[in-house]
Amino acid sequence: MKLVVGISGASGAPYARRLLDFLASHAGSHGVEVDVVFSSTGRQVWKQEIGSEPRYPFRIWKNQDFTAPFASGSALYDGMVVIPCSSGVLSRIATGISVDLISRAGDVMLKERRKLLLVLRETPVSLVHARAMTQVIEAGALVMPASPSFYSGPASIDALVDTVVARVLDRLGLPNDLMKRWDGISPRTPEPVEDAT
Ligand SMILES: Cc1cc2nc3c(=O)[nH]c(=O)nc-3n(C[C@H](O)[C@H](O)[C@H](O)COP(=O)(O)O)c2cc1C
């Protein structure tokens, strides 16, 4: 699998870090090739929220470098995740405004009918955002809002972050055990079967 990870300037760099950490340790065994592109604000927010510079064994592209292979459909990439996804990137992809590499790669994923996951982080959501979401969903993207879940009982911020990243990996088809999965209420008390007659 050839995968692009786009990191834009929404809050949520810990989601991106966790995904990249997972891919750095599992990409080889899962046969995944990873390319990364930061928007300039994506880098700034990463610095603000993580502190250190991102260091990963992947090709890291500048957001204005359209020579990246995944700027063209002919390079046959399988999918892209934008994590976190700013409302700006969402809107640019929704309207086909490919002024930077992240938006262009998203555009390519849609036109080539490849997987495009947008881990949107914005609140509240305006009508502009809602319409952009509808537009990209209709065009084939998955909008996966950065909405952590609590039912698995995450005991730390990292565990909470994992509840989002696990769902992203699931959609990419990458086996992971980042979060405890819902298996019904335990211990389960069987409901009495009602007699329909
Ligand atoms: C600390 C910080 C947090 C931000 N959080 C968000 C956010 O959660 N969602 C969002 O859409 N934009 C957020 N922004 C604004 C975007 O960074 C800004 O709209 C920028 O133009 C996005 O650029 P990009 O889409 O090229 O990454 C934030 C900016 C900063 C500096």
CSV table of C-alpha atoms and ligand atoms in Angstrom, one decimal:
chain,number,residue,atom,x,y,z
A,1,MET,CA,0.0,0.0,0.0
A,2,LYS,CA,1.2,3.5,-0.8
A,3,LEU,CA,-0.1,6.0,1.6
A,4,VAL,CA,0.1,9.8,2.0
A,5,VAL,CA,-0.3,11.4,5.4
A,6,GLY,CA,-1.2,15.1,5.2
A,7,ILE,CA,-0.8,17.2,8.4
A,8,SER,CA,-2.6,20.5,8.3
A,9,GLY,CA,-2.9,23.4,10.7
A,10,ALA,CA,-5.8,22.3,12.8
A,11,SER,CA,-5.4,21.5,16.5
A,12,GLY,CA,-4.6,17.8,16.9
A,13,ALA,CA,-0.9,17.2,16.2
A,14,PRO,CA,-1.0,14.3,18.8
A,15,TYR,CA,-3.3,12.4,16.4
A,16,ALA,CA,-0.8,12.8,13.6
A,17,ARG,CA,2.1,11.9,15.9
A,18,ARG,CA,0.4,8.7,17.0
A,19,LEU,CA,-0.4,7.7,13.5
A,20,LEU,CA,3.2,8.3,12.3
A,21,ASP,CA,4.5,6.5,15.4
A,22,PHE,CA,2.4,3.5,14.5
A,23,LEU,CA,3.3,3.6,10.9
A,24,ALA,CA,7.0,4.0,11.7
A,25,SER,CA,7.0,0.7,13.7
A,26,HIS,CA,4.5,-1.3,11.6
A,27,ALA,CA,4.6,0.0,8.0
A,28,GLY,CA,7.4,-2.4,7.0
A,29,SER,CA,5.5,-5.5,8.3
A,30,HIS,CA,2.2,-4.3,6.8
A,31,GLY,CA,3.9,-3.5,3.5
A,32,VAL,CA,3.0,0.2,3.7
A,33,GLU,CA,5.0,2.9,2.0
A,34,VAL,CA,4.5,6.3,3.6
A,35,ASP,CA,4.9,9.8,2.3
A,36,VAL,CA,4.2,12.8,4.6
A,37,VAL,CA,3.4,16.4,3.8
A,38,PHE,CA,2.9,19.2,6.4
A,39,SER,CA,1.2,22.5,5.6
A,40,SER,CA,3.2,25.4,7.1
A,41,THR,CA,0.6,25.9,9.8
A,42,GLY,CA,0.6,22.2,10.3
A,43,ARG,CA,4.3,22.4,11.3
A,44,GLN,CA,3.6,25.4,13.5
A,45,VAL,CA,0.8,23.7,15.4
A,46,TRP,CA,2.9,20.5,15.7
A,47,LYS,CA,5.6,22.6,17.4
A,48,GLN,CA,3.0,24.2,19.7
A,49,GLU,CA,1.3,21.0,20.7
A,50,ILE,CA,4.2,18.5,20.6
A,51,GLY,CA,7.3,20.7,21.2
A,52,SER,CA,9.9,18.8,19.2
A,53,GLU,CA,10.4,18.5,15.5
A,54,PRO,CA,8.9,15.6,13.7
A,55,ARG,CA,11.5,12.9,12.9
A,56,TYR,CA,10.4,9.9,10.9
A,57,PRO,CA,11.9,7.5,8.4
A,58,PHE,CA,9.5,8.7,5.7
A,59,ARG,CA,9.8,11.0,2.8
A,60,ILE,CA,8.6,14.4,4.0
A,61,TRP,CA,7.4,16.8,1.4
A,62,LYS,CA,7.0,20.6,1.3
A,63,ASN,CA,3.4,21.7,0.8
A,64,GLN,CA,4.4,23.7,-2.3
A,65,ASP,CA,6.3,20.9,-3.9
A,66,PHE,CA,4.1,19.6,-6.7
A,67,THR,CA,6.9,17.3,-8.0
A,68,ALA,CA,5.8,14.8,-5.3
A,69,PRO,CA,4.7,11.6,-7.0
A,70,PHE,CA,1.3,11.6,-5.3
A,71,ALA,CA,0.5,14.9,-7.0
A,72,SER,CA,-0.3,12.8,-10.0
A,73,GLY,CA,-2.9,10.0,-10.3
A,74,SER,CA,-0.4,8.0,-12.5
A,75,ALA,CA,1.7,7.3,-9.4
A,76,LEU,CA,-0.9,4.9,-8.2
A,77,TYR,CA,-1.1,5.7,-4.5
A,78,ASP,CA,-3.7,3.8,-2.6
A,79,GLY,CA,-4.9,6.4,-0.1
A,80,MET,CA,-4.4,9.5,1.9
A,81,VAL,CA,-5.2,10.6,5.4
A,82,VAL,CA,-5.3,14.2,6.4
A,83,ILE,CA,-4.8,14.3,10.2
A,84,PRO,CA,-5.6,16.7,11.6
A,85,CYS,CA,-7.6,18.2,8.8
A,86,SER,CA,-8.2,22.0,8.9
A,87,SER,CA,-11.5,23.5,7.7
A,88,GLY,CA,-9.3,25.2,5.1
A,89,VAL,CA,-8.0,21.9,3.7
A,90,LEU,CA,-11.6,20.4,3.8
A,91,SER,CA,-12.9,23.4,1.9
A,92,ARG,CA,-10.1,23.4,-0.7
A,93,ILE,CA,-10.5,19.7,-1.4
A,94,ALA,CA,-14.3,20.1,-1.6
A,95,THR,CA,-14.0,22.8,-4.2
A,96,GLY,CA,-11.0,21.4,-6.1
A,97,ILE,CA,-8.8,24.3,-5.3
A,98,SER,CA,-5.4,22.6,-5.5
A,99,VAL,CA,-3.1,25.4,-4.5
A,100,ASP,CA,-0.9,23.3,-2.3
A,101,LEU,CA,0.3,19.7,-2.2
A,102,ILE,CA,-2.2,18.5,0.4
A,103,SER,CA,-5.2,19.8,-1.5
A,104,ARG,CA,-3.8,18.5,-4.8
A,105,ALA,CA,-3.2,15.1,-3.4
A,106,GLY,CA,-6.8,15.1,-1.9
A,107,ASP,CA,-8.1,16.1,-5.3
A,108,VAL,CA,-6.1,13.2,-6.9
A,109,MET,CA,-7.5,10.7,-4.4
A,110,LEU,CA,-11.0,11.7,-5.3
A,111,LYS,CA,-10.6,11.7,-9.0
A,112,GLU,CA,-8.8,8.4,-9.0
A,113,ARG,CA,-11.5,6.9,-6.6
A,114,ARG,CA,-8.9,6.2,-3.9
A,115,LYS,CA,-9.3,6.2,-0.2
A,116,LEU,CA,-9.4,9.7,1.3
A,117,LEU,CA,-9.8,10.1,5.1
A,118,LEU,CA,-10.2,13.5,6.5
A,119,VAL,CA,-9.8,13.7,10.3
A,120,LEU,CA,-11.5,17.1,10.6
A,121,ARG,CA,-11.0,19.2,13.7
A,122,GLU,CA,-13.2,22.2,13.9
A,123,THR,CA,-15.9,23.4,16.3
A,124,PRO,CA,-18.5,24.7,16.0
A,125,VAL,CA,-19.2,23.7,12.4
A,126,SER,CA,-20.6,26.4,10.1
A,127,LEU,CA,-22.9,25.8,7.1
A,128,VAL,CA,-19.8,26.4,4.9
A,129,HIS,CA,-18.0,23.4,6.6
A,130,ALA,CA,-21.2,21.3,6.6
A,131,ARG,CA,-21.6,21.8,2.9
A,132,ALA,CA,-17.9,21.1,2.2
A,133,MET,CA,-18.3,17.9,4.2
A,134,THR,CA,-21.3,16.9,2.1
A,135,GLN,CA,-19.5,17.7,-1.0
A,136,VAL,CA,-16.4,15.5,-0.2
A,137,ILE,CA,-18.5,12.7,1.1
A,138,GLU,CA,-20.5,12.7,-2.1
A,139,ALA,CA,-17.2,12.6,-4.0
A,140,GLY,CA,-16.1,9.6,-2.1
A,141,ALA,CA,-14.1,10.8,0.9
A,142,LEU,CA,-14.6,9.7,4.5
A,143,VAL,CA,-14.9,12.5,7.0
A,144,MET,CA,-13.8,11.2,10.4
A,145,PRO,CA,-14.1,14.0,12.9
A,146,ALA,CA,-11.4,14.0,15.6
A,147,SER,CA,-14.0,12.9,18.1
A,148,PRO,CA,-12.4,10.8,20.8
A,149,SER,CA,-14.6,8.2,22.5
A,150,PHE,CA,-14.8,7.3,26.2
A,151,TYR,CA,-16.5,3.9,26.3
A,152,SER,CA,-13.3,2.0,26.3
A,153,GLY,CA,-12.2,3.8,29.5
A,154,PRO,CA,-9.1,5.6,28.3
A,155,ALA,CA,-7.0,6.4,31.3
A,156,SER,CA,-4.6,8.9,29.7
A,157,ILE,CA,-4.6,11.5,26.9
A,158,ASP,CA,-2.5,9.1,24.8
A,159,ALA,CA,-5.2,6.5,25.2
A,160,LEU,CA,-7.9,9.0,24.3
A,161,VAL,CA,-5.9,10.0,21.2
A,162,ASP,CA,-5.7,6.3,20.3
A,163,THR,CA,-9.5,6.0,20.1
A,164,VAL,CA,-9.3,8.3,17.1
A,165,VAL,CA,-6.2,6.8,15.5
A,166,ALA,CA,-7.4,3.3,15.9
A,167,ARG,CA,-10.5,4.1,13.8
A,168,VAL,CA,-8.3,5.7,11.1
A,169,LEU,CA,-6.1,2.5,11.0
A,170,ASP,CA,-9.3,0.4,10.8
A,171,ARG,CA,-10.5,2.4,7.8
A,172,LEU,CA,-7.0,1.9,6.2
A,173,GLY,CA,-7.3,-1.8,6.8
A,174,LEU,CA,-4.3,-1.9,9.1
A,175,PRO,CA,-4.7,-4.3,12.0
A,176,ASN,CA,-4.1,-2.7,15.4
A,177,ASP,CA,-5.0,-3.0,19.0
A,178,LEU,CA,-4.7,0.6,19.9
A,179,MET,CA,-8.0,0.7,21.8
A,180,LYS,CA,-10.1,-1.8,23.6
A,181,ARG,CA,-13.0,-2.6,21.3
A,182,TRP,CA,-16.6,-2.5,22.2
A,183,ASP,CA,-17.8,-6.0,23.0
A,184,GLY,CA,-21.2,-5.2,24.6
A,185,ILE,CA,-21.8,-4.4,28.2
A,186,SER,CA,-19.9,-6.9,30.4
A,187,PRO,CA,-21.0,-9.0,32.2
A,188,ARG,CA,-23.9,-9.4,29.9
A,189,THR,CA,-27.3,-10.3,31.2
A,190,PRO,CA,-29.4,-11.9,28.5
A,191,GLU,CA,-32.7,-10.1,28.0
A,192,PRO,CA,-35.7,-12.4,28.4
A,193,VAL,CA,-37.0,-13.3,25.0
A,194,GLU,CA,-40.5,-11.9,24.6
A,195,ASP,CA,-43.1,-14.2,23.3
A,196,ALA,CA,-44.4,-12.6,20.1
A,197,THR,CA,-47.6,-14.7,20.0
B,1,LIG,C1,-2.7,26.8,17.5
B,1,LIG,C2,-3.7,26.8,16.3
B,1,LIG,C3,-4.8,26.0,16.3
B,1,LIG,C4,-5.6,26.0,15.2
B,1,LIG,N1,-6.7,25.1,15.3
B,1,LIG,C5,-7.5,25.0,14.2
B,1,LIG,C6,-8.5,24.0,14.2
B,1,LIG,O1,-8.7,23.2,15.1
B,1,LIG,N2,-9.2,23.8,13.0
B,1,LIG,C7,-9.0,24.6,11.9
B,1,LIG,O2,-9.7,24.4,10.9
B,1,LIG,N3,-8.1,25.6,11.9
B,1,LIG,C8,-7.3,25.8,13.0
B,1,LIG,N4,-6.3,26.7,13.1
B,1,LIG,C9,-6.2,27.7,11.9
B,1,LIG,C10,-5.5,27.1,10.7
B,1,LIG,O3,-4.2,26.8,11.1
B,1,LIG,C11,-5.5,28.1,9.6
B,1,LIG,O4,-6.8,28.3,9.1
B,1,LIG,C12,-4.6,27.8,8.5
B,1,LIG,O5,-4.7,28.7,7.4
B,1,LIG,C13,-4.8,26.4,8.0
B,1,LIG,O6,-3.8,26.2,7.0
B,1,LIG,P1,-3.7,24.8,6.2
B,1,LIG,O7,-5.2,24.4,5.9
B,1,LIG,O8,-2.9,25.0,5.0
B,1,LIG,O9,-3.1,23.8,7.1
B,1,LIG,C14,-5.4,26.8,14.1
B,1,LIG,C15,-4.3,27.6,14.1
B,1,LIG,C16,-3.4,27.7,15.2
B,1,LIG,C17,-2.2,28.6,15.1
